[in-house]
Every structure is written in structure tokens, then in C-alpha cells.
JSON list of C-alpha atoms in Angstrom, two decimals:
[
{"chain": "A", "resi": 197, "resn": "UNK", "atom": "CA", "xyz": [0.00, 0.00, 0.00]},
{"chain": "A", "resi": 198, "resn": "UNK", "atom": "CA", "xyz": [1.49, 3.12, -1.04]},
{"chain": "A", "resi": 199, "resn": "UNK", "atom": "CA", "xyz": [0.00, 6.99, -0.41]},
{"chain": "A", "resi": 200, "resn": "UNK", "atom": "CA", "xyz": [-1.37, 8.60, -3.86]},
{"chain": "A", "resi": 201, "resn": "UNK", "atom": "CA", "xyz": [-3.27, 11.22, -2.52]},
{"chain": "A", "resi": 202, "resn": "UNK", "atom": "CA", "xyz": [-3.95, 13.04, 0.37]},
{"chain": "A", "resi": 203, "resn": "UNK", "atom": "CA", "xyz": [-6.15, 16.09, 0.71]},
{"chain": "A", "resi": 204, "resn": "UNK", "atom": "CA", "xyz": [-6.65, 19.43, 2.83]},
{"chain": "A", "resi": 205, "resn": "UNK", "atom": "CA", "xyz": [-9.95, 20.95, 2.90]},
{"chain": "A", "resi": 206, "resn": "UNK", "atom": "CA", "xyz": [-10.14, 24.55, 1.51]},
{"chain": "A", "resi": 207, "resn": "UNK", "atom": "CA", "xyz": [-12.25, 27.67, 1.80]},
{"chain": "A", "resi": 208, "resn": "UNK", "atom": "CA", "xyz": [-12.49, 28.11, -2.00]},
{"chain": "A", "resi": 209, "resn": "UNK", "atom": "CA", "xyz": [-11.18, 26.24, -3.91]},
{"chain": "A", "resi": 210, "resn": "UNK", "atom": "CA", "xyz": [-9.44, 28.64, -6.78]},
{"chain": "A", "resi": 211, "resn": "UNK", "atom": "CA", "xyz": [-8.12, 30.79, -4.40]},
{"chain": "A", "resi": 212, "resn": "UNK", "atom": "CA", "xyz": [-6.48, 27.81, -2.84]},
{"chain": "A", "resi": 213, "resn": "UNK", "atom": "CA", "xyz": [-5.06, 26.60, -6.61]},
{"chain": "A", "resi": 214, "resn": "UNK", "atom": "CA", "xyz": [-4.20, 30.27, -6.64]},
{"chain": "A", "resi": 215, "resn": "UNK", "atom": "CA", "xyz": [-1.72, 29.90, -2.95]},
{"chain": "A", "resi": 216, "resn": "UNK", "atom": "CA", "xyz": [-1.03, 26.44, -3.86]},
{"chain": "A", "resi": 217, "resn": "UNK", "atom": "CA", "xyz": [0.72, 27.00, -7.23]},
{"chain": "A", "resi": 218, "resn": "UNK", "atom": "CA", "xyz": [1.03, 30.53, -7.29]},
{"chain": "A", "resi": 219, "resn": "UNK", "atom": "CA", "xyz": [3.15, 31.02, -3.63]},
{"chain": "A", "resi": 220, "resn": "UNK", "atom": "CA", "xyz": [4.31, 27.47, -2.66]},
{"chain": "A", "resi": 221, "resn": "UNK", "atom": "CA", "xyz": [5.30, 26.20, -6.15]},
{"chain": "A", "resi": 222, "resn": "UNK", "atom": "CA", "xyz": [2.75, 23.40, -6.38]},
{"chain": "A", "resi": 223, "resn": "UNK", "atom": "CA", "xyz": [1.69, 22.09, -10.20]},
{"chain": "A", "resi": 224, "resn": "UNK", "atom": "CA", "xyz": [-1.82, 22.05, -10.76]},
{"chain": "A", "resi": 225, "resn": "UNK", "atom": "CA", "xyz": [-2.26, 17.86, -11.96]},
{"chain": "A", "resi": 226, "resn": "UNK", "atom": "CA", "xyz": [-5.82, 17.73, -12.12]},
{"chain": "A", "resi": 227, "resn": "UNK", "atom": "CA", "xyz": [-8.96, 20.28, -12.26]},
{"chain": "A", "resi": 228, "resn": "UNK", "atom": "CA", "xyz": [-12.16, 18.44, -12.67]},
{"chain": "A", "resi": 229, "resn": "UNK", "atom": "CA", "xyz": [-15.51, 20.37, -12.79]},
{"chain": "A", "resi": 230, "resn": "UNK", "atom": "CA", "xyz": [-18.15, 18.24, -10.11]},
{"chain": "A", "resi": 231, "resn": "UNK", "atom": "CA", "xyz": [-20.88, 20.35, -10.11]},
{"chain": "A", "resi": 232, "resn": "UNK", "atom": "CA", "xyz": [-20.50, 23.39, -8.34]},
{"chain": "A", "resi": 233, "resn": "UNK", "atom": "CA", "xyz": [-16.93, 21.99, -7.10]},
{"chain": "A", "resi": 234, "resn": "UNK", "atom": "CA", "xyz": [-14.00, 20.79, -8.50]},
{"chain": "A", "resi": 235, "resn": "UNK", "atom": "CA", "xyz": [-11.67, 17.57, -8.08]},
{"chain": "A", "resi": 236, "resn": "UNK", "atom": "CA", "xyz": [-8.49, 19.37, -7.84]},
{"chain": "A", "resi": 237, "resn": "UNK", "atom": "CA", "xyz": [-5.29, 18.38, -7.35]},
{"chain": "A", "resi": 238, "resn": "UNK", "atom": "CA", "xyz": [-1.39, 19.73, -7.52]},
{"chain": "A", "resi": 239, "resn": "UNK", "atom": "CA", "xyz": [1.62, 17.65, -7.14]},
{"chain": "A", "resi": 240, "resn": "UNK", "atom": "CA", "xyz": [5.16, 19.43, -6.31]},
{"chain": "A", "resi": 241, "resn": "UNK", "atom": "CA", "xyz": [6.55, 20.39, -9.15]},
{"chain": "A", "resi": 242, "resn": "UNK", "atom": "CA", "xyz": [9.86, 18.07, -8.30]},
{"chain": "A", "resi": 243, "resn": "UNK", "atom": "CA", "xyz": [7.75, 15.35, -8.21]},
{"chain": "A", "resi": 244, "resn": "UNK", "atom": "CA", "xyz": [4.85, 15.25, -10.44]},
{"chain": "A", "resi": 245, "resn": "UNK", "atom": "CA", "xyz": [4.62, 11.54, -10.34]},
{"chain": "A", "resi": 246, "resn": "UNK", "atom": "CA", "xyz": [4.52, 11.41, -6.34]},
{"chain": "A", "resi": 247, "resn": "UNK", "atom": "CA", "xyz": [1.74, 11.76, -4.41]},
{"chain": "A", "resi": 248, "resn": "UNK", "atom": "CA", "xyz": [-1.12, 13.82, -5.46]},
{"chain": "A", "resi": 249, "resn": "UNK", "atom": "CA", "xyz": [-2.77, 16.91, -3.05]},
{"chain": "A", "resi": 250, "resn": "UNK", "atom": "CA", "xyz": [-6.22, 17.05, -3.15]},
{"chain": "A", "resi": 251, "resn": "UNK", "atom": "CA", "xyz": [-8.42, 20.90, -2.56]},
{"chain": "A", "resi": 252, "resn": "UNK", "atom": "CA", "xyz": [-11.20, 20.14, -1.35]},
{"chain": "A", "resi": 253, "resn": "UNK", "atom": "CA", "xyz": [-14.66, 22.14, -0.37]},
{"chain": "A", "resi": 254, "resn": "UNK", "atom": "CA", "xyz": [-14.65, 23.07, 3.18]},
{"chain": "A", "resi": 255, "resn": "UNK", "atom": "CA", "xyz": [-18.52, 22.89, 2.96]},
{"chain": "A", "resi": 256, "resn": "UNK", "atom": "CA", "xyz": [-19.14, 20.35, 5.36]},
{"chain": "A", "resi": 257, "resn": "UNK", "atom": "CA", "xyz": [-20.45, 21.83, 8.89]},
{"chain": "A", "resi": 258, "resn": "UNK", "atom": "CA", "xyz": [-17.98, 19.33, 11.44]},
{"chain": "A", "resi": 259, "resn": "UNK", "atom": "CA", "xyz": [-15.30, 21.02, 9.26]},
{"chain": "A", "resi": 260, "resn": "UNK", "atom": "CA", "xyz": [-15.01, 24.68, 10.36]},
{"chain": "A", "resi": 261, "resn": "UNK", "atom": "CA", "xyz": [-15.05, 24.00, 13.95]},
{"chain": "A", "resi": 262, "resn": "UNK", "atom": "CA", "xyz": [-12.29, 21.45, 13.71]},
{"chain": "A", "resi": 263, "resn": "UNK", "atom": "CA", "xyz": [-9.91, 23.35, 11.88]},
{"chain": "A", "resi": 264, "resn": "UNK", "atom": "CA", "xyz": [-10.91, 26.48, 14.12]},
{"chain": "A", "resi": 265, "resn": "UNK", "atom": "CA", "xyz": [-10.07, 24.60, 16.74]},
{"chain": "A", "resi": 266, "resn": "UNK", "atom": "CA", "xyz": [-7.01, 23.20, 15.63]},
{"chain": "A", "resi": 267, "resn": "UNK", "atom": "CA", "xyz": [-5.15, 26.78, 14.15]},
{"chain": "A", "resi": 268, "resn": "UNK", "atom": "CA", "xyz": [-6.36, 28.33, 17.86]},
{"chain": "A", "resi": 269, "resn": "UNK", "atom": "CA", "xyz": [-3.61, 25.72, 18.88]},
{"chain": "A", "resi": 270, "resn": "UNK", "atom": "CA", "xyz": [-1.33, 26.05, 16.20]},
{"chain": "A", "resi": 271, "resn": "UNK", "atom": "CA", "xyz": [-1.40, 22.81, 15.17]},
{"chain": "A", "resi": 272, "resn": "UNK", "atom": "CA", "xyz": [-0.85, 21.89, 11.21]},
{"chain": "A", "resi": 273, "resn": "UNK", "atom": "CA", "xyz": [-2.99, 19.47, 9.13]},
{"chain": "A", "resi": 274, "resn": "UNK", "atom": "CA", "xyz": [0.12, 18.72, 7.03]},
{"chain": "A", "resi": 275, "resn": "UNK", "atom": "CA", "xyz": [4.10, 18.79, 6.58]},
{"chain": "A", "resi": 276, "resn": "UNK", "atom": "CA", "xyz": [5.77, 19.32, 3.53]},
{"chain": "A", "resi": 277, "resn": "UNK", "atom": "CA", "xyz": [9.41, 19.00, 3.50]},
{"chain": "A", "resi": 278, "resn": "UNK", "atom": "CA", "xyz": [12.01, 21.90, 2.49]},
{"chain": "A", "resi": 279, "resn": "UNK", "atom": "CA", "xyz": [15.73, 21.24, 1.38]},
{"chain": "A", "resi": 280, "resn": "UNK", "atom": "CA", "xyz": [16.14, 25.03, 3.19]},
{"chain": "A", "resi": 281, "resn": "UNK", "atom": "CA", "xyz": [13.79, 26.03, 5.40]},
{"chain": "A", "resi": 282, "resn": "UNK", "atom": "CA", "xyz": [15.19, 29.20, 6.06]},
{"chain": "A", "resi": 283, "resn": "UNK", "atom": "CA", "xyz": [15.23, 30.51, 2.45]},
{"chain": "A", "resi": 284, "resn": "UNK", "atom": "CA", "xyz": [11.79, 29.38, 2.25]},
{"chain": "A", "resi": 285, "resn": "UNK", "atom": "CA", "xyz": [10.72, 30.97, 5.02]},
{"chain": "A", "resi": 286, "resn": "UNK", "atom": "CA", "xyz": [12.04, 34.02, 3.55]},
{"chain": "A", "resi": 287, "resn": "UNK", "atom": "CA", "xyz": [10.55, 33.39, 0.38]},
{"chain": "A", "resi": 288, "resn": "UNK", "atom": "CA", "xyz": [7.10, 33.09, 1.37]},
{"chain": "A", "resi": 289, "resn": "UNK", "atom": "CA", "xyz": [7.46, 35.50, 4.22]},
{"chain": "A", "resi": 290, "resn": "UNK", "atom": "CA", "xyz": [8.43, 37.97, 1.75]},
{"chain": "A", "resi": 291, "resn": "UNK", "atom": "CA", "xyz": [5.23, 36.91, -1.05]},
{"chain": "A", "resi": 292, "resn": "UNK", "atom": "CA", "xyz": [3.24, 38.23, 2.44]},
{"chain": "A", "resi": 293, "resn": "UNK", "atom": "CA", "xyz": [2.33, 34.60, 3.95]},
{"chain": "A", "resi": 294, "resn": "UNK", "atom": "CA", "xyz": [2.21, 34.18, 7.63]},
{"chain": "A", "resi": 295, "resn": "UNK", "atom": "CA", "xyz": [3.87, 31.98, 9.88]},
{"chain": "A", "resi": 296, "resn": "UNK", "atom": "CA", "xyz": [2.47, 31.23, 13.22]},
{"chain": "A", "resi": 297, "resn": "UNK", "atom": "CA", "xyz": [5.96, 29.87, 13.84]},
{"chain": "A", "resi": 298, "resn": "UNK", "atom": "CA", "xyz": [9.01, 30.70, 12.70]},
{"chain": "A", "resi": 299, "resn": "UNK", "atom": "CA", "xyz": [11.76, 28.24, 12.12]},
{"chain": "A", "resi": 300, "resn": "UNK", "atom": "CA", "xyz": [12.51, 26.16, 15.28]},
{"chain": "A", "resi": 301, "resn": "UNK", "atom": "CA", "xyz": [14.94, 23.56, 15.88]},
{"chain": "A", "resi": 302, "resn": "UNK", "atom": "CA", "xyz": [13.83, 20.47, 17.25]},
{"chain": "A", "resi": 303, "resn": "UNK", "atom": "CA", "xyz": [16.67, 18.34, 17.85]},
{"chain": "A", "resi": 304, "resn": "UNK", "atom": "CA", "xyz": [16.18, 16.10, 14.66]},
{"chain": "A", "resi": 305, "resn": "UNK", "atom": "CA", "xyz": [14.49, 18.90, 12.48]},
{"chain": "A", "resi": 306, "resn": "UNK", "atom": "CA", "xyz": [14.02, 22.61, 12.00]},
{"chain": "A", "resi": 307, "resn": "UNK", "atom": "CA", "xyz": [10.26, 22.73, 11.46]},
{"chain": "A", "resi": 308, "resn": "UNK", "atom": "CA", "xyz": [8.45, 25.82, 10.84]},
{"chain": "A", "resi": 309, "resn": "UNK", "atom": "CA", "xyz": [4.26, 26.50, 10.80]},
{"chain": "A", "resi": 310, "resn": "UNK", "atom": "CA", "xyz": [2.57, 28.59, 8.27]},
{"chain": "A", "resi": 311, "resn": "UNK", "atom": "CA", "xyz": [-1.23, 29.93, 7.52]},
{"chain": "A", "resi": 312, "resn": "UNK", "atom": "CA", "xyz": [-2.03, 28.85, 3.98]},
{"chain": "A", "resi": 313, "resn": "UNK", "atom": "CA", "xyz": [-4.83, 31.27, 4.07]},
{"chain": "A", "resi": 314, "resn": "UNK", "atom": "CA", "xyz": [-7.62, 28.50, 2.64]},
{"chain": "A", "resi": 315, "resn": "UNK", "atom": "CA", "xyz": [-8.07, 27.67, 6.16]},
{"chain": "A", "resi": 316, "resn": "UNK", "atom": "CA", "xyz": [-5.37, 25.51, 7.05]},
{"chain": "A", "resi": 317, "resn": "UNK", "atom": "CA", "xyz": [-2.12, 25.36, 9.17]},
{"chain": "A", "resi": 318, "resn": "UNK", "atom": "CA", "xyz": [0.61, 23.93, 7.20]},
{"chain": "A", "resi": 319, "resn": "UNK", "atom": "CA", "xyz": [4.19, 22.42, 8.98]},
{"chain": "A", "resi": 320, "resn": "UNK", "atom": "CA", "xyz": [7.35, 23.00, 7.40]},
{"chain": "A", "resi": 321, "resn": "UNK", "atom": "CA", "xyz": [10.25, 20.55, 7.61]},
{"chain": "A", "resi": 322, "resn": "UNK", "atom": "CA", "xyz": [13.49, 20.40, 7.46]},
{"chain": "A", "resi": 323, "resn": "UNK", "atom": "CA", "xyz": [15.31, 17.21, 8.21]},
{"chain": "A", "resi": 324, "resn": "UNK", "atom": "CA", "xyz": [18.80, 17.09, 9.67]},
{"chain": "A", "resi": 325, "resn": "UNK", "atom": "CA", "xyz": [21.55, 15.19, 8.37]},
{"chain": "A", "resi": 326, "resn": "UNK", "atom": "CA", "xyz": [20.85, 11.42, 10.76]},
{"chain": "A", "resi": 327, "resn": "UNK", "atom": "CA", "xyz": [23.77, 11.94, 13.37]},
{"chain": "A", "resi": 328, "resn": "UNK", "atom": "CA", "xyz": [25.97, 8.71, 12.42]},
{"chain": "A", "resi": 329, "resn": "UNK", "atom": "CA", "xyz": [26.23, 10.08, 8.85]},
{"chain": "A", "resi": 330, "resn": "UNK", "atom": "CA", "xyz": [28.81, 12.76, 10.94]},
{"chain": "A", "resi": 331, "resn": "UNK", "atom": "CA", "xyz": [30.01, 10.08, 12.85]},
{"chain": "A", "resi": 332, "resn": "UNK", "atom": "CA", "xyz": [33.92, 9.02, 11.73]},
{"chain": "A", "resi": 333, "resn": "UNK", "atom": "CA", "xyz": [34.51, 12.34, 10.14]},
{"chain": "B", "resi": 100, "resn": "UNK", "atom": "CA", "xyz": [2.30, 35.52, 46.06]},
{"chain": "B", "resi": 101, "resn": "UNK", "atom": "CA", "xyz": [1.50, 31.92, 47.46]},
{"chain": "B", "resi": 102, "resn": "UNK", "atom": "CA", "xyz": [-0.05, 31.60, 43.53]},
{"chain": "B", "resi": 103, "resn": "UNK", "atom": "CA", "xyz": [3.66, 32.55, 42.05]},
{"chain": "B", "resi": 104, "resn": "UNK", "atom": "CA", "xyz": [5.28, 29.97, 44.24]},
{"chain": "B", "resi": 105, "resn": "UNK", "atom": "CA", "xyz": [2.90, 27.11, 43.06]},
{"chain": "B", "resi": 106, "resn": "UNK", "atom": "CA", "xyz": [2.73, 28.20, 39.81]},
{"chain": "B", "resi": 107, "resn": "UNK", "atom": "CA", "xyz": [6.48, 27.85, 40.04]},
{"chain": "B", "resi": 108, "resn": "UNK", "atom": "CA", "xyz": [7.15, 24.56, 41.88]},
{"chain": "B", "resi": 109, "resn": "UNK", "atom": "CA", "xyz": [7.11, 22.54, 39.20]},
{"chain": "B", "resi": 110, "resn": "UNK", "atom": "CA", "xyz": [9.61, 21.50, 36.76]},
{"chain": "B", "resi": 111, "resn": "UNK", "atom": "CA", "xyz": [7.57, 21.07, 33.79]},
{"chain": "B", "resi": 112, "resn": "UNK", "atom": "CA", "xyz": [6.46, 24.44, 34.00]},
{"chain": "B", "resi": 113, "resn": "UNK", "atom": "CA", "xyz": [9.96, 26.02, 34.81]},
{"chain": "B", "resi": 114, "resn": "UNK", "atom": "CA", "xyz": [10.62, 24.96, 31.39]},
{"chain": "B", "resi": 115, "resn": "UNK", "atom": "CA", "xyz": [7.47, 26.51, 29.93]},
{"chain": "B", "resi": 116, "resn": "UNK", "atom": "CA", "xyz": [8.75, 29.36, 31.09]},
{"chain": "B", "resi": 117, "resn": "UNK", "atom": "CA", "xyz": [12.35, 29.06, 29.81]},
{"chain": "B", "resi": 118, "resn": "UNK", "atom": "CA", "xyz": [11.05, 28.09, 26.55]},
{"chain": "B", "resi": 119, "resn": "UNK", "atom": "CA", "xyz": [9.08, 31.21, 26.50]},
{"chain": "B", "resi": 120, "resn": "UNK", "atom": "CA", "xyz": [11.40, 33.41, 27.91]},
{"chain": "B", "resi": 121, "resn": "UNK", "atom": "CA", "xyz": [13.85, 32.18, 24.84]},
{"chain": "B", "resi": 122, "resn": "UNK", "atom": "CA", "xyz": [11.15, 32.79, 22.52]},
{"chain": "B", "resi": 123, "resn": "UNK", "atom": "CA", "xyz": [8.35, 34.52, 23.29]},
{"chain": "B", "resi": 124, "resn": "UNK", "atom": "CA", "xyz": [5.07, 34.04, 21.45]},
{"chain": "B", "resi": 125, "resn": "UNK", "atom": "CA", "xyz": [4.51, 30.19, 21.12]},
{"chain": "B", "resi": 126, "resn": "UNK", "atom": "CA", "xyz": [1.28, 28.72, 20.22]},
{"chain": "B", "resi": 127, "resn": "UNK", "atom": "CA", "xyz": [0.50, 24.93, 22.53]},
{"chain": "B", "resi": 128, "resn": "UNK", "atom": "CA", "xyz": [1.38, 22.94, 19.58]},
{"chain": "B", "resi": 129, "resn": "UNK", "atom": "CA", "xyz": [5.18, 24.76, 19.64]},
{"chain": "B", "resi": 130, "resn": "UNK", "atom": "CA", "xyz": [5.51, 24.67, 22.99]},
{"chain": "B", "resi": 131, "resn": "UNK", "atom": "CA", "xyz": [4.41, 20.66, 23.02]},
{"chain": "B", "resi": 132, "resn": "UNK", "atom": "CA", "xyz": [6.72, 20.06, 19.95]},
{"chain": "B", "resi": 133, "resn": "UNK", "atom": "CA", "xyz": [9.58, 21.62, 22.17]},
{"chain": "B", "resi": 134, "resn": "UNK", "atom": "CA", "xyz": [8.78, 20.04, 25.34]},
{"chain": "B", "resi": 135, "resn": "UNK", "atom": "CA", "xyz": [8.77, 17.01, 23.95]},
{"chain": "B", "resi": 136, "resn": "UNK", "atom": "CA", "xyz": [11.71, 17.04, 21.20]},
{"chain": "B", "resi": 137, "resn": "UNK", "atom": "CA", "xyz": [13.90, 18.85, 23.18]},
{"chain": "B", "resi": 138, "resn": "UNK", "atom": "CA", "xyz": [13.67, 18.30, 26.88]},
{"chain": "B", "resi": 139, "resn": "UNK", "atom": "CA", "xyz": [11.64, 14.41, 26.14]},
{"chain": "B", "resi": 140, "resn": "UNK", "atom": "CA", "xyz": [8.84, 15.27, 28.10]},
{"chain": "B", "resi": 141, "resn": "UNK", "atom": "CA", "xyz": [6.33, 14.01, 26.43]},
{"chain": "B", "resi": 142, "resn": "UNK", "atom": "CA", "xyz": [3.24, 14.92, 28.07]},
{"chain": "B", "resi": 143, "resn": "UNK", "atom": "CA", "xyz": [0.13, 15.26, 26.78]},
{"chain": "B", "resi": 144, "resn": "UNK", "atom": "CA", "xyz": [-1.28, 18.23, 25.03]},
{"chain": "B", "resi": 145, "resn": "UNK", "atom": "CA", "xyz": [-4.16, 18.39, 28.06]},
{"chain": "B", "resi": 146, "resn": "UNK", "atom": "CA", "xyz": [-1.56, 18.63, 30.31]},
{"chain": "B", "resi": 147, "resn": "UNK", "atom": "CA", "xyz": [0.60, 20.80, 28.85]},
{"chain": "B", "resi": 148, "resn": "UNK", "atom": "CA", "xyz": [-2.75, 23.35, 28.73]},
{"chain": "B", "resi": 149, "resn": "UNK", "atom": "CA", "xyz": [-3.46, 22.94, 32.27]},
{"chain": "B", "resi": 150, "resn": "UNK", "atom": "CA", "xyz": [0.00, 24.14, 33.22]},
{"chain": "B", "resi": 151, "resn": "UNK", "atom": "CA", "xyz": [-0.36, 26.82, 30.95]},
{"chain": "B", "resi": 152, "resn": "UNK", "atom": "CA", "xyz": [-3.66, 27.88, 33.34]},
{"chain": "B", "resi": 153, "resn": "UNK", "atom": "CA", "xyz": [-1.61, 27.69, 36.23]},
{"chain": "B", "resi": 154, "resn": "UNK", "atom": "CA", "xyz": [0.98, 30.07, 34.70]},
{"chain": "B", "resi": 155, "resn": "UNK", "atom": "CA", "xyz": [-2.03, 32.37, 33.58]},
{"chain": "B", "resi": 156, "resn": "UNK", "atom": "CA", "xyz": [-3.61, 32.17, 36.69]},
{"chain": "B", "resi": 157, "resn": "UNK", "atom": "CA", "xyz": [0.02, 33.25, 38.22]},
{"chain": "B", "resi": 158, "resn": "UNK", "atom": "CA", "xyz": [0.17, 36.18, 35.57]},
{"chain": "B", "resi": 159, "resn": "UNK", "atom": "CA", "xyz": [3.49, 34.27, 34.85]},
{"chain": "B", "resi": 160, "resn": "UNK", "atom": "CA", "xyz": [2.31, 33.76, 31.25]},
{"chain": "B", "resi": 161, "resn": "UNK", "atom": "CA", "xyz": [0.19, 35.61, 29.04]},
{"chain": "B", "resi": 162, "resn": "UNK", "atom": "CA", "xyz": [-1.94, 34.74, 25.99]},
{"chain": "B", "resi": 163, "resn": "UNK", "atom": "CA", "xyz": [-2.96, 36.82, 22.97]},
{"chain": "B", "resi": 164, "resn": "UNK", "atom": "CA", "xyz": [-5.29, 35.65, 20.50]},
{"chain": "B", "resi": 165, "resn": "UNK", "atom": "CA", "xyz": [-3.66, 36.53, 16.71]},
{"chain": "B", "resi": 166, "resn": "UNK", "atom": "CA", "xyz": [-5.53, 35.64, 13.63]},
{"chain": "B", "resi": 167, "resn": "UNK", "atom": "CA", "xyz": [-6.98, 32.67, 14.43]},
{"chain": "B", "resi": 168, "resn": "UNK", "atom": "CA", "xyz": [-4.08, 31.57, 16.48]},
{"chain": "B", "resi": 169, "resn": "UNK", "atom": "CA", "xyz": [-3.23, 32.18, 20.41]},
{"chain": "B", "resi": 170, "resn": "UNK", "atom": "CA", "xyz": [0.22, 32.93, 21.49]},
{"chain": "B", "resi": 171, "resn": "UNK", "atom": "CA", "xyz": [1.67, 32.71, 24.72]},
{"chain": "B", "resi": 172, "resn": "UNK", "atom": "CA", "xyz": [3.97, 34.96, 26.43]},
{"chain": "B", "resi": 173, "resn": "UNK", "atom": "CA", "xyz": [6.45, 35.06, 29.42]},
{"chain": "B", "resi": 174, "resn": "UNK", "atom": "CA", "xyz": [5.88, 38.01, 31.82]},
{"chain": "B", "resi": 175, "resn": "UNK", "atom": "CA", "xyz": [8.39, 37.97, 34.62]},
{"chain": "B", "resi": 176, "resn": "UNK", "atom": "CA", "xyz": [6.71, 41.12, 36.22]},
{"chain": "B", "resi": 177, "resn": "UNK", "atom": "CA", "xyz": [5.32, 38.89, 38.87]},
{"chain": "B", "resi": 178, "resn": "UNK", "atom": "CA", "xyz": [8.61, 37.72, 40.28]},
{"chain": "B", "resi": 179, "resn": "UNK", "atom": "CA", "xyz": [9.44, 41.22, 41.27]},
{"chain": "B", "resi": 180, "resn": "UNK", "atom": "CA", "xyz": [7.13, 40.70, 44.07]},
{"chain": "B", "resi": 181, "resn": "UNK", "atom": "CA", "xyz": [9.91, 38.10, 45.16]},
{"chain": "B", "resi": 182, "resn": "UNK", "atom": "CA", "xyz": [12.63, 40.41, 44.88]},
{"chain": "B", "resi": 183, "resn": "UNK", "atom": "CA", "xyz": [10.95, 43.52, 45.90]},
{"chain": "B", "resi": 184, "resn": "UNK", "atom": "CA", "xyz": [10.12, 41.72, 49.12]},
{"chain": "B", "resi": 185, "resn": "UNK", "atom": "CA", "xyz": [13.86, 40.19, 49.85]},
{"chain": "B", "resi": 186, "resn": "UNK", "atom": "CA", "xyz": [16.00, 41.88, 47.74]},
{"chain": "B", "resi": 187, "resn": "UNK", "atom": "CA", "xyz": [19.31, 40.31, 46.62]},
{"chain": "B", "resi": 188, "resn": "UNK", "atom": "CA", "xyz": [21.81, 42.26, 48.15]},
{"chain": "B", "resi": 189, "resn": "UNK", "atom": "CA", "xyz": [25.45, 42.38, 46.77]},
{"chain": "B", "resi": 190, "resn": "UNK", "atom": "CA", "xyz": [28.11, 41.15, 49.27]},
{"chain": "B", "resi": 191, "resn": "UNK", "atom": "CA", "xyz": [30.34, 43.30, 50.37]},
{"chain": "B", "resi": 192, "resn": "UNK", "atom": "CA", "xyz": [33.77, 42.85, 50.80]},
{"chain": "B", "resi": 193, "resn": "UNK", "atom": "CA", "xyz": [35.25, 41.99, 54.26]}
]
């Protein structure tokens, strides 16, 4: 069993292909009229093949109080990984995207938390080298 | 006072407040992902918000709703009481 699609749900759904692709970098992969919705997806644009990132409505009632509950926390409803978190960071903080954290090292990783402004917090990661890789140097 | 001395007798939130006073403006989900990467307590996130009350209840921590996020904050103000009541006076020489 492998993952080939996950999804995050989204206020509107073209704005969202609009901060998806526009300000993070994401490829738009598929864009689907469903009635008044879409089935939309992007994939990074490093890997198109990967896994694909589904937009979906926000219209369902249980989801505005969950996620409302969740960014009053500041926790994230996904993590997408960065070679550079720190020149990403300044790249989006500088395209006017807010971070409810800033970069943080954890120990393993320097993660980071951003608003993606459909309604969603997002995690950024960083991993760090694995220790014994220094090891013997 | 007695409040700032409970609020304070405990280590967990001694390192809330380290944490904070290192870097001020966490949301819970930081402060957990801290707590429990960097110092390994891994407590849970309940917990972590009831000693978080304590620390508000103390005035030892603030919180400020942002967006649609709230932020916490380190205000050492209280602890002056401490000091203000037995200062810490320098040694002098003999």
C-alpha cells in the first residue's frame, strides 16, 4: 500500500489553486468540474509523479469547527518537506504569507508552521543530516 | 504571592517558562513540539494546557489571540514581588 493522494480541505477552492501554485510552487495535476466543485489536485513540481494533493470544499459543517479549533492551537494538518527552510521561510514571508511559527529547531528537524490562508495550518520541515552520517569524520 | 510559588514549583512548568522566555510568542502545539523534542517530556497536550492555566492564573504567562491563532507569552513582572520583598543584596567585601 502506497499513499497517492492526500487532501486538505479549503475555503475556496481557486483561491487555494491560486496559494497552492502561485506562492508554494505546487503544479496544478488535475482540475475536474463536479458540479458546483471541482476535483483538484497539484503535485510538487519536483515530483509530479509522487503523491497527489487534493483541494477540497470546506462545505461540510464538522469542518469549520475542527480546523478552528485546531489553528487556535497552532497545530498543522500537514508537513511538507524543504531542502532550506530558512530561504523558504524568507521566500514566502516575503510573497506576504504568515507563519504562526518561525523556524525552530527540534533536535532532529528545523520545522516551521505557516497559515495557507484556505483555512489551514501547514508544517514546514526540514530534516537534519541522521547523526551517524557525521560520525567518523 | 502563594499563587507565584505554586505556579512555580514545578519543573515542567519552569521549562514553559524558559522556553518562552527564549522565545516569546509560542502557540500549545510549539511549545508541546519543544517540550517534547527537546527536553523528552512528552506529556500530553491536556496537560501541557493545564499548566499553561496555572501560569495564567500566576500572571506568569500571558496569551494573545492573533488571527486565528493564540500565542503565549512570558511576563516575569510577577517575580518582582519576590525580589521587591527580599531583595538580593550584593556582598560586600570583608
Amino acid at each position: 500500500m502506497k499513499i497517492a493522494l492526500t487532501s486538505l480541505f479549503v475555503d475556496d477552492q481557486r483561491a487555494a489553486l491560486a496559494f497552492y501554485t502561485d506562492v508554494l510552487g505546487f503544479k496544478k495535476h488535475h482540475d475536474i468540474p463536479l458540479g458546483e466543485d471541482y476535483w483538484l489536485t497539484v503535485v510538487p513540481a519536483e515530483s509530479p509523479d509522487g503523491p497527489e494533493l487534493l483541494l477540497e470544499p470546506a462545505k461540510h459543517p464538522a469542518v469549520k469547527p475542527y480546523r478552528d479549533a485546531l489553528a487556535e492551537d497552532g497545530i498543522p494538518l500537514a508537513q511538507f518537506e524543504v531542502e532550506d527552510i530558512h530561504s523558504e521561510y524568507a521566500r514566502l514571508t516575503s510573497a506576504g504569507v504568515v507563519f504562526t511559527q518561525p523556524p525552530v529547531d527540534v533536535g532532529t528537524a528545523v520545522v516551521a508552521v505557516f497559515d495557507d490562508t484556505c483555512g489551514n495550518l501547514i508544517q514546514l520541515l526540514e530534516a537534519k543530516p541522521n547523526k551517524h552520517d557525521d560520525d567518523g569524520r | 504571592m502563594a499563587d507565584i510559588f505554586r505556579a512555580l514549583d514545578d519543573e515542567t512548568r519552569r521549562v514553559i517558562l524558559d522556553e518562552l522566555s527564549a522565545r516569546d510568542g509560542q502557540t500549545l502545539f510549539e511549545i508541546c513540539s519543544v517540550l517534547a523534542m527537546r527536553h523528552g517530556l512528552s506529556l500530553t497536550r491536556q496537560a501541557i494546557s493545564q499548566h499553561l492555566a496555572v501560569l495564567e492564573s500566576a500572571d506568569l504567562v500571558t496569551s494573545e489571540k492573533r488571527g486565528r491563532s493564540k500565542y503565549h507569552y512570558f511576563n516575569p513582572e510577577p517575580l518582582a514581588e519576590i525580589t521587591g520583598r527580599w531583595p538580593v543584596r550584593k556582598k560586600t567585601e570583608p
